[in-house]
Short mmCIF file of C-alpha atoms (C1' of nucleotides) in Angstrom, two decimals:
data_model
loop_
_atom_site.label_atom_id
_atom_site.label_comp_id
_atom_site.label_asym_id
_atom_site.label_seq_id
_atom_site.Cartn_x
_atom_site.Cartn_y
_atom_site.Cartn_z
CA MET R 1 -26.69 8.96 -13.85
CA HIS R 2 -24.77 6.96 -11.33
CA LEU R 3 -25.17 3.28 -12.08
CA ASN R 4 -23.39 2.45 -8.89
CA GLN R 5 -26.20 3.79 -6.76
CA PHE R 6 -28.35 0.92 -7.99
CA TRP R 7 -25.69 -1.71 -8.24
CA LYS R 8 -28.00 -4.57 -7.55
CA SER R 9 -30.57 -3.49 -10.08
CA GLY R 10 -28.48 -4.75 -12.96
CA LYS R 11 -29.19 -8.25 -11.77
CA LYS R 12 -32.51 -8.04 -10.02
CA ALA R 13 -34.43 -5.41 -11.97
CA LEU R 14 -36.35 -6.56 -15.00
CA ALA R 15 -36.27 -4.65 -18.26
CA GLY R 16 -38.79 -1.86 -17.97
CA ASP R 17 -38.52 -1.57 -14.21
CA LYS R 18 -38.64 1.99 -13.12
CA VAL R 19 -36.09 3.06 -10.60
CA THR R 20 -37.52 5.71 -8.35
CA ALA R 21 -35.70 9.01 -8.32
CA GLN R 22 -32.99 9.50 -5.75
CA LYS R 23 -32.12 12.55 -3.74
CA PRO R 24 -28.60 13.58 -4.70
CA GLY R 25 -26.12 11.78 -2.50
CA ALA R 26 -28.69 9.34 -1.15
CA ALA R 27 -27.42 5.96 -2.31
CA MET R 28 -30.00 3.25 -2.85
CA ARG R 29 -27.81 0.56 -1.31
CA ILE R 30 -25.12 0.83 1.23
CA PRO R 31 -22.02 -0.82 -0.23
CA ASN R 32 -21.01 -3.78 1.90
CA VAL R 33 -17.88 -5.82 1.27
CA TYR R 34 -19.43 -8.78 3.07
CA GLU R 35 -22.13 -9.19 0.41
CA LYS R 36 -20.87 -11.42 -2.33
CA ASP R 37 -22.44 -9.52 -5.23
CA CYS R 38 -21.48 -6.06 -4.03
CA PRO R 39 -19.06 -4.36 -6.43
CA THR R 40 -16.94 -3.36 -3.46
CA ARG R 41 -15.95 -7.01 -3.24
CA LEU R 42 -14.41 -6.92 -6.71
CA VAL R 43 -12.66 -3.67 -5.97
CA LEU R 44 -11.36 -5.03 -2.68
CA ASP R 45 -9.94 -7.96 -4.59
CA HIS R 46 -8.00 -5.61 -6.89
CA ILE R 47 -6.68 -3.31 -4.23
CA ALA R 48 -5.94 -5.79 -1.45
CA ASP R 49 -3.00 -6.95 -3.48
CA LYS R 50 0.74 -7.13 -2.94
CA TRP R 51 1.70 -5.40 -6.17
CA THR R 52 -0.95 -2.71 -5.88
CA ALA R 53 0.29 -1.80 -2.43
CA LEU R 54 3.91 -1.64 -3.53
CA ILE R 55 3.38 0.25 -6.78
CA LEU R 56 0.90 2.74 -5.42
CA TRP R 57 3.04 3.70 -2.46
CA LYS R 58 6.08 4.43 -4.64
CA LEU R 59 4.03 6.63 -6.93
CA VAL R 60 3.21 8.84 -3.98
CA ASP R 61 6.77 10.22 -4.18
CA GLY R 62 6.24 11.27 -7.80
CA PRO R 63 5.55 9.89 -11.27
CA LEU R 64 7.57 6.94 -12.48
CA ARG R 65 8.14 5.23 -15.80
CA PHE R 66 7.33 1.59 -16.50
CA ASN R 67 10.86 0.27 -16.17
CA GLN R 68 11.60 2.48 -13.19
CA ILE R 69 8.77 0.83 -11.30
CA ARG R 70 9.99 -2.56 -12.46
CA ARG R 71 13.40 -1.92 -10.95
CA ILE R 72 12.00 -0.55 -7.70
CA VAL R 73 9.45 -3.27 -7.10
CA GLU R 74 11.87 -6.18 -7.05
CA GLY R 75 10.61 -9.45 -8.42
CA ILE R 76 7.63 -8.15 -10.36
CA SER R 77 7.39 -9.54 -13.87
CA GLN R 78 6.72 -7.33 -16.87
CA LYS R 79 3.42 -9.07 -17.32
CA MET R 80 2.21 -8.47 -13.78
CA LEU R 81 3.40 -4.89 -13.82
CA SER R 82 1.65 -4.19 -17.08
CA GLN R 83 -1.49 -5.91 -15.85
CA THR R 84 -1.53 -4.20 -12.47
CA LEU R 85 -0.93 -0.77 -13.95
CA LYS R 86 -3.75 -1.29 -16.43
CA GLN R 87 -6.05 -2.26 -13.58
CA LEU R 88 -4.99 0.72 -11.49
CA GLU R 89 -5.56 3.03 -14.44
CA ARG R 90 -9.01 1.58 -15.06
CA ASP R 91 -9.93 2.02 -11.41
CA GLY R 92 -8.88 5.67 -11.57
CA LEU R 93 -6.00 5.24 -9.12
CA VAL R 94 -3.16 6.10 -11.47
CA SER R 95 -2.98 8.02 -14.71
CA ARG R 96 -0.86 7.10 -17.69
CA ARG R 97 0.83 9.57 -19.97
CA ALA R 98 2.90 8.64 -23.02
CA PHE R 99 5.64 10.94 -24.32
CA ALA R 100 6.67 10.95 -27.95
CA THR R 101 10.34 10.59 -27.12
CA VAL R 102 12.66 8.06 -28.69
CA PRO R 103 12.09 5.46 -27.50
CA VAL R 104 8.60 6.24 -26.26
CA THR R 105 8.48 6.84 -22.54
CA VAL R 106 5.38 6.33 -20.47
CA GLU R 107 4.85 8.04 -17.17
CA TYR R 108 2.57 6.77 -14.46
CA SER R 109 1.37 9.13 -11.76
CA ILE R 110 -0.97 8.76 -8.85
CA THR R 111 -4.39 10.39 -8.81
CA PRO R 112 -5.94 11.99 -5.70
CA LEU R 113 -8.17 8.91 -5.40
CA GLY R 114 -5.13 6.65 -5.65
CA HIS R 115 -3.33 8.72 -3.07
CA SER R 116 -6.07 8.22 -0.51
CA LEU R 117 -5.87 4.46 -1.03
CA ALA R 118 -2.07 4.42 -1.07
CA GLU R 119 -2.05 5.72 2.48
CA LYS R 120 -4.23 2.87 3.68
CA MET R 121 -2.23 0.24 1.85
CA ALA R 122 1.05 1.73 3.03
CA ALA R 123 -0.15 1.21 6.58
CA VAL R 124 -0.45 -2.49 5.78
CA SER R 125 3.04 -2.66 4.25
CA LEU R 126 4.45 -0.83 7.24
CA TRP R 127 2.62 -3.19 9.58
CA ALA R 128 4.35 -6.09 7.83
CA GLN R 129 7.74 -4.46 8.29
CA ASP R 130 7.07 -3.51 11.91
CA ASN R 131 5.67 -6.88 12.91
CA ILE R 132 7.73 -9.30 10.86
CA ASP R 133 9.50 -10.50 14.02
CA SER R 134 6.25 -11.42 15.72
CA VAL R 135 4.88 -13.14 12.65
CA LEU R 136 8.04 -15.16 12.00
CA SER R 137 8.25 -16.33 15.59
CA ALA R 138 4.56 -17.26 15.55
CA GLN R 139 5.19 -19.29 12.40
CA ALA R 140 8.16 -21.04 13.99
CA LYS R 141 6.13 -21.87 17.08
CA TYR R 142 3.20 -23.14 14.97
CA ASP R 143 5.41 -25.29 12.78
CA ALA R 144 7.10 -26.80 15.83
CA GLY R 145 3.72 -27.59 17.36
CA VAL R 146 2.48 -29.28 14.22
CA ASP R 147 5.59 -31.47 14.23
CA GLU R 148 4.90 -32.46 17.83
CA ILE R 149 1.43 -33.71 16.98
CA ALA R 150 2.51 -35.48 13.81
CA MET O 1 17.48 -15.59 19.69
CA HIS O 2 15.59 -13.78 17.03
CA LEU O 3 16.16 -15.50 13.74
CA ASN O 4 14.29 -12.75 11.98
CA GLN O 5 16.93 -10.19 12.85
CA PHE O 6 19.21 -11.97 10.43
CA TRP O 7 16.69 -12.94 7.86
CA LYS O 8 19.11 -13.02 5.04
CA SER O 9 21.65 -15.10 6.88
CA GLY O 10 19.61 -18.26 6.39
CA LYS O 11 20.39 -18.05 2.74
CA LYS O 12 23.68 -16.27 2.50
CA ALA O 13 25.53 -17.32 5.65
CA LEU O 14 27.61 -20.45 5.43
CA ALA O 15 27.63 -23.04 8.18
CA GLY O 16 30.09 -21.90 10.79
CA ASP O 17 29.65 -18.22 10.06
CA LYS O 18 29.65 -16.20 13.21
CA VAL O 19 26.98 -13.59 13.53
CA THR O 20 28.26 -10.67 15.54
CA ALA O 21 26.34 -9.85 18.68
CA GLN O 22 23.55 -7.33 18.39
CA LYS O 23 22.53 -4.59 20.73
CA PRO O 24 19.00 -5.33 21.90
CA GLY O 25 16.56 -3.81 19.47
CA ALA O 26 19.16 -3.17 16.84
CA ALA O 27 18.05 -5.29 13.90
CA MET O 28 20.75 -6.45 11.50
CA ARG O 29 18.59 -5.75 8.49
CA ILE O 30 15.77 -3.34 8.11
CA PRO O 31 12.81 -5.25 6.71
CA ASN O 32 11.87 -3.84 3.35
CA VAL O 33 8.85 -5.00 1.37
CA TYR O 34 10.48 -3.78 -1.83
CA GLU O 35 13.27 -6.36 -1.59
CA LYS O 36 12.19 -9.54 -3.26
CA ASP O 37 13.78 -11.92 -0.74
CA CYS O 38 12.63 -10.08 2.36
CA PRO O 39 10.23 -12.19 4.44
CA THR O 40 7.96 -9.17 4.73
CA ARG O 41 7.13 -9.74 1.08
CA LEU O 42 5.71 -13.19 1.83
CA VAL O 43 3.80 -11.87 4.80
CA LEU O 44 2.44 -8.98 2.75
CA ASP O 45 1.23 -11.50 0.21
CA HIS O 46 -0.73 -13.34 2.91
CA ILE O 47 -2.24 -10.34 4.59
CA ALA O 48 -2.97 -8.14 1.57
CA ASP O 49 -5.79 -10.49 0.75
CA LYS O 50 -9.54 -10.14 0.35
CA TRP O 51 -10.47 -13.00 2.67
CA THR O 52 -7.93 -12.06 5.33
CA ALA O 53 -9.33 -8.55 5.48
CA LEU O 54 -12.92 -9.73 5.73
CA ILE O 55 -12.35 -12.52 8.27
CA LEU O 56 -10.02 -10.58 10.51
CA TRP O 57 -12.30 -7.59 10.76
CA LYS O 58 -15.29 -9.67 11.85
CA LEU O 59 -13.26 -11.41 14.53
CA VAL O 60 -12.62 -8.04 16.12
CA ASP O 61 -16.22 -8.10 17.39
CA GLY O 62 -15.64 -11.40 19.16
CA PRO O 63 -14.79 -15.06 18.56
CA LEU O 64 -16.63 -16.91 15.83
CA ARG O 65 -17.04 -20.53 14.82
CA PHE O 66 -16.04 -21.90 11.41
CA ASN O 67 -19.52 -21.97 9.94
CA GLN O 68 -20.46 -18.64 11.47
CA ILE O 69 -17.62 -17.03 9.57
CA ARG O 70 -18.65 -18.88 6.45
CA ARG O 71 -22.14 -17.40 6.64
CA ILE O 72 -20.90 -13.89 7.38
CA VAL O 73 -18.25 -13.78 4.68
CA GLU O 74 -20.55 -14.42 1.74
CA GLY O 75 -19.12 -16.37 -1.14
CA ILE O 76 -16.12 -17.89 0.62
CA SER O 77 -15.71 -21.60 -0.02
CA GLN O 78 -15.02 -24.04 2.79
CA LYS O 79 -11.63 -24.71 1.29
CA MET O 80 -10.57 -21.07 1.20
CA LEU O 81 -11.93 -20.44 4.68
CA SER O 82 -10.10 -23.43 6.09
CA GLN O 83 -6.93 -22.45 4.27
CA THR O 84 -7.08 -18.80 5.24
CA LEU O 85 -7.78 -19.57 8.90
CA LYS O 86 -4.86 -21.99 8.99
CA GLN O 87 -2.62 -19.31 7.53
CA LEU O 88 -3.87 -16.70 9.97
CA GLU O 89 -3.29 -19.07 12.87
CA ARG O 90 0.23 -19.84 11.68
CA ASP O 91 1.02 -16.16 11.39
CA GLY O 92 -0.19 -15.61 14.97
CA LEU O 93 -3.11 -13.42 13.95
CA VAL O 94 -5.92 -15.65 15.18
CA SER O 95 -6.09 -18.45 17.71
CA ARG O 96 -8.07 -21.64 17.32
CA ARG O 97 -9.81 -23.47 20.15
CA ALA O 98 -11.73 -26.72 19.76
CA PHE O 99 -14.51 -27.67 22.17
CA ALA O 100 -15.41 -31.30 22.83
CA THR O 101 -19.10 -30.71 22.19
CA VAL O 102 -21.22 -32.86 19.91
CA PRO O 103 -20.59 -32.15 17.18
CA VAL O 104 -17.19 -30.61 17.84
CA THR O 105 -17.23 -26.84 17.69
CA VAL O 106 -14.18 -24.77 16.91
CA GLU O 107 -13.83 -21.18 17.96
CA TYR O 108 -11.58 -18.68 16.24
CA SER O 109 -10.57 -15.53 18.04
CA ILE O 110 -8.30 -12.67 17.17
CA THR O 111 -4.94 -12.14 18.87
CA PRO O 112 -3.58 -8.71 19.84
CA LEU O 113 -1.24 -8.96 16.85
CA GLY O 114 -4.16 -9.78 14.60
CA HIS O 115 -6.12 -6.91 16.03
CA SER O 116 -3.45 -4.40 15.10
CA LEU O 117 -3.49 -5.65 11.53
CA ALA O 118 -7.27 -5.87 11.37
CA GLU O 119 -7.46 -2.13 11.91
CA LYS O 120 -5.20 -1.44 8.95
CA MET O 121 -7.04 -3.85 6.67
CA ALA O 122 -10.41 -2.53 7.79
CA ALA O 123 -9.31 0.90 6.59
CA VAL O 124 -8.85 -0.63 3.14
CA SER O 125 -12.27 -2.30 3.16
CA LEU O 126 -13.86 0.94 4.31
CA TRP O 127 -12.01 2.81 1.59
CA ALA O 128 -13.56 0.45 -0.97
CA GLN O 129 -17.02 1.08 0.42
CA ASP O 130 -16.52 4.83 0.63
CA ASN O 131 -15.02 5.21 -2.82
CA ILE O 132 -16.89 2.62 -4.83
CA ASP O 133 -18.74 5.35 -6.73
CA SER O 134 -15.52 7.00 -7.85
CA VAL O 135 -13.97 3.70 -8.86
CA LEU O 136 -17.00 2.52 -10.82
CA SER O 137 -17.30 5.77 -12.70
CA ALA O 138 -13.58 5.71 -13.47
CA GLN O 139 -14.00 2.19 -14.83
CA ALA O 140 -16.95 3.25 -16.97
CA LYS O 141 -14.98 6.19 -18.34
CA TYR O 142 -11.94 3.99 -19.05
CA ASP O 143 -13.98 1.31 -20.79
CA ALA O 144 -15.72 3.93 -22.93
CA GLY O 145 -12.35 5.43 -23.88
CA VAL O 146 -10.93 2.05 -24.86
CA ASP O 147 -13.92 1.49 -27.12
CA GLU O 148 -13.29 4.85 -28.78
CA ILE O 149 -9.75 3.92 -29.68
CA ALA O 150 -10.64 0.41 -30.77
"C1'" DG Y 1 27.02 -4.85 -36.69
"C1'" DT Y 2 25.28 -5.56 -32.50
"C1'" DA Y 3 24.05 -4.60 -27.98
"C1'" DG Y 4 21.03 -1.87 -25.31
"C1'" DC Y 5 17.22 1.19 -24.32
"C1'" DT Y 6 12.04 2.13 -24.37
"C1'" DA Y 7 7.09 -0.27 -23.16
"C1'" DG Y 8 4.92 -3.47 -23.65
"C1'" DT Y 9 2.50 -8.32 -25.78
"C1'" DA Y 10 2.24 -13.45 -26.66
"C1'" DC Y 11 2.90 -17.93 -25.30
"C1'" DC Y 12 3.39 -21.67 -22.18
"C1'" DT Y 13 3.61 -23.71 -17.76
"C1'" DA Y 14 2.99 -23.89 -12.74
"C1'" DA Y 15 0.36 -22.62 -8.96
"C1'" DA Y 16 -3.61 -21.04 -6.81
"C1'" DA Y 17 -8.55 -20.35 -6.45
"C1'" DG Y 18 -13.12 -22.01 -6.72
"C1'" DA Y 19 -17.04 -25.53 -6.96
"C1'" DA Y 20 -18.71 -29.71 -5.48
"C1'" DA Y 21 -18.76 -33.97 -3.30
"C1'" DC Y 22 -17.46 -36.61 0.69
"C1'" DT Y 23 -16.07 -37.68 5.74
"C1'" DA Y 24 -18.32 -38.98 10.66
"C1'" DG Y 25 -21.39 -38.97 14.40
"C1'" DC Y 26 -25.36 -37.30 16.58
"C1'" DG Y 27 -30.28 -34.78 17.06
"C1'" DA Y 28 -34.61 -33.71 15.16
"C1'" DG Y 29 -38.42 -34.43 12.18
"C1'" DT Y 30 -41.78 -37.57 9.50
"C1'" DA S 1 -36.50 -46.38 10.41
"C1'" DC S 2 -35.07 -43.07 7.27
"C1'" DT S 3 -33.51 -39.02 5.83
"C1'" DC S 4 -32.05 -34.13 6.87
"C1'" DG S 5 -29.15 -31.16 8.88
"C1'" DC S 6 -25.69 -29.79 12.04
"C1'" DT S 7 -20.64 -29.65 13.30
"C1'" DA S 8 -15.59 -28.77 10.81
"C1'" DG S 9 -13.29 -29.78 7.79
"C1'" DT S 10 -10.71 -32.70 3.52
"C1'" DT S 11 -10.49 -34.39 -1.19
"C1'" DT S 12 -10.95 -34.04 -5.98
"C1'" DC S 13 -11.65 -31.74 -10.16
"C1'" DT S 14 -11.90 -27.72 -13.08
"C1'" DT S 15 -11.05 -23.08 -14.07
"C1'" DT S 16 -8.56 -19.01 -13.32
"C1'" DT S 17 -4.54 -16.57 -12.31
"C1'" DA S 18 0.40 -15.84 -11.73
"C1'" DG S 19 4.93 -16.18 -13.28
"C1'" DG S 20 8.80 -16.92 -16.59
"C1'" DT S 21 10.62 -16.42 -21.08
"C1'" DA S 22 10.77 -14.82 -25.61
"C1'" DC S 23 9.48 -11.50 -28.88
"C1'" DT S 24 8.11 -6.87 -31.05
"C1'" DA S 25 9.73 -1.85 -33.06
"C1'" DG S 26 12.70 1.85 -33.70
"C1'" DC S 27 16.35 4.37 -32.21
"C1'" DT S 28 21.33 5.21 -29.94
"C1'" DA S 29 25.93 4.25 -28.62
"C1'" DC S 30 29.95 1.39 -29.16
#
DNA sequence: GTAGCTAGTACCTAAAAGAAACTAGCGAGT
DNA sequence: ACTCGCTAGTTTCTTTTAGGTACTAGCTAC
């Protein structure tokens, strides 16, 4: 059974409520990120994230170990890396595999689901790189204008 | 002059350093989100954000007032909306126009720059809506597995 | 012996997010 | 007349999150 088809029932349905049978593929509710209790909102909060974008996109090129990622994604702390990877694994976007080497090595690789998201997030990273000039000059103009008024 | 072409010079260059002339379009440094001091990193942190994605995408359909956005983007607090809009305006992604009505109304509209980003971020929101089933079942599987081990 | 590698976790602090109350001036309802 | 609600925010407080640093174990190389 797909809980997610009835995502609002967990809150609204009373114990004993019968959920009418669904045709396969016919979702009961259309997921909508603009609804505050929709699970897509939580997922959007995980994935629309700096570290997620950076990590995921590097894993597209092939599996990487914990410390490899840490070196590539400059400025990420061990804590945030560990936390983000755990989140990504839970969401089914990356898979974790430990090898009984000495010392233990752990390999993170991207799943097909993660790959489809990585492409979308990469577009955002690329946008930032392509449009940094425009953004920085907009910021400069805005800051100058604020000074004028003040 | 485009300050952004020399984004690292602000930190590394000493007063009196001469920056050699650039051919038009030839940036001194290629912006790279993986470098921790690159300004693209800061911008990525702003834009890879839940509220930014939601607000920006709704503004594509036309200008909206403060409280209209607040009603559409369920669950956003006035503080976060105010803050996010200010950020978006500073980054040149939306423009703000106040009308001397009673009470004052303020209209937010998307800029061409904002529009180009909105498309990328919308792809991420849509991904969340399209793949929520896969993510939720991956989470369920992960949580069950963790229980097993524990 | 000790310094470094592996992949993390634990602790503490600093920053950000979120909830709620408050601003002011006017229109509408009772 | 009084209170409610509308406009667009700001202010304050609390809770959550992020970030930095130190620490773990067991092995290798110097």
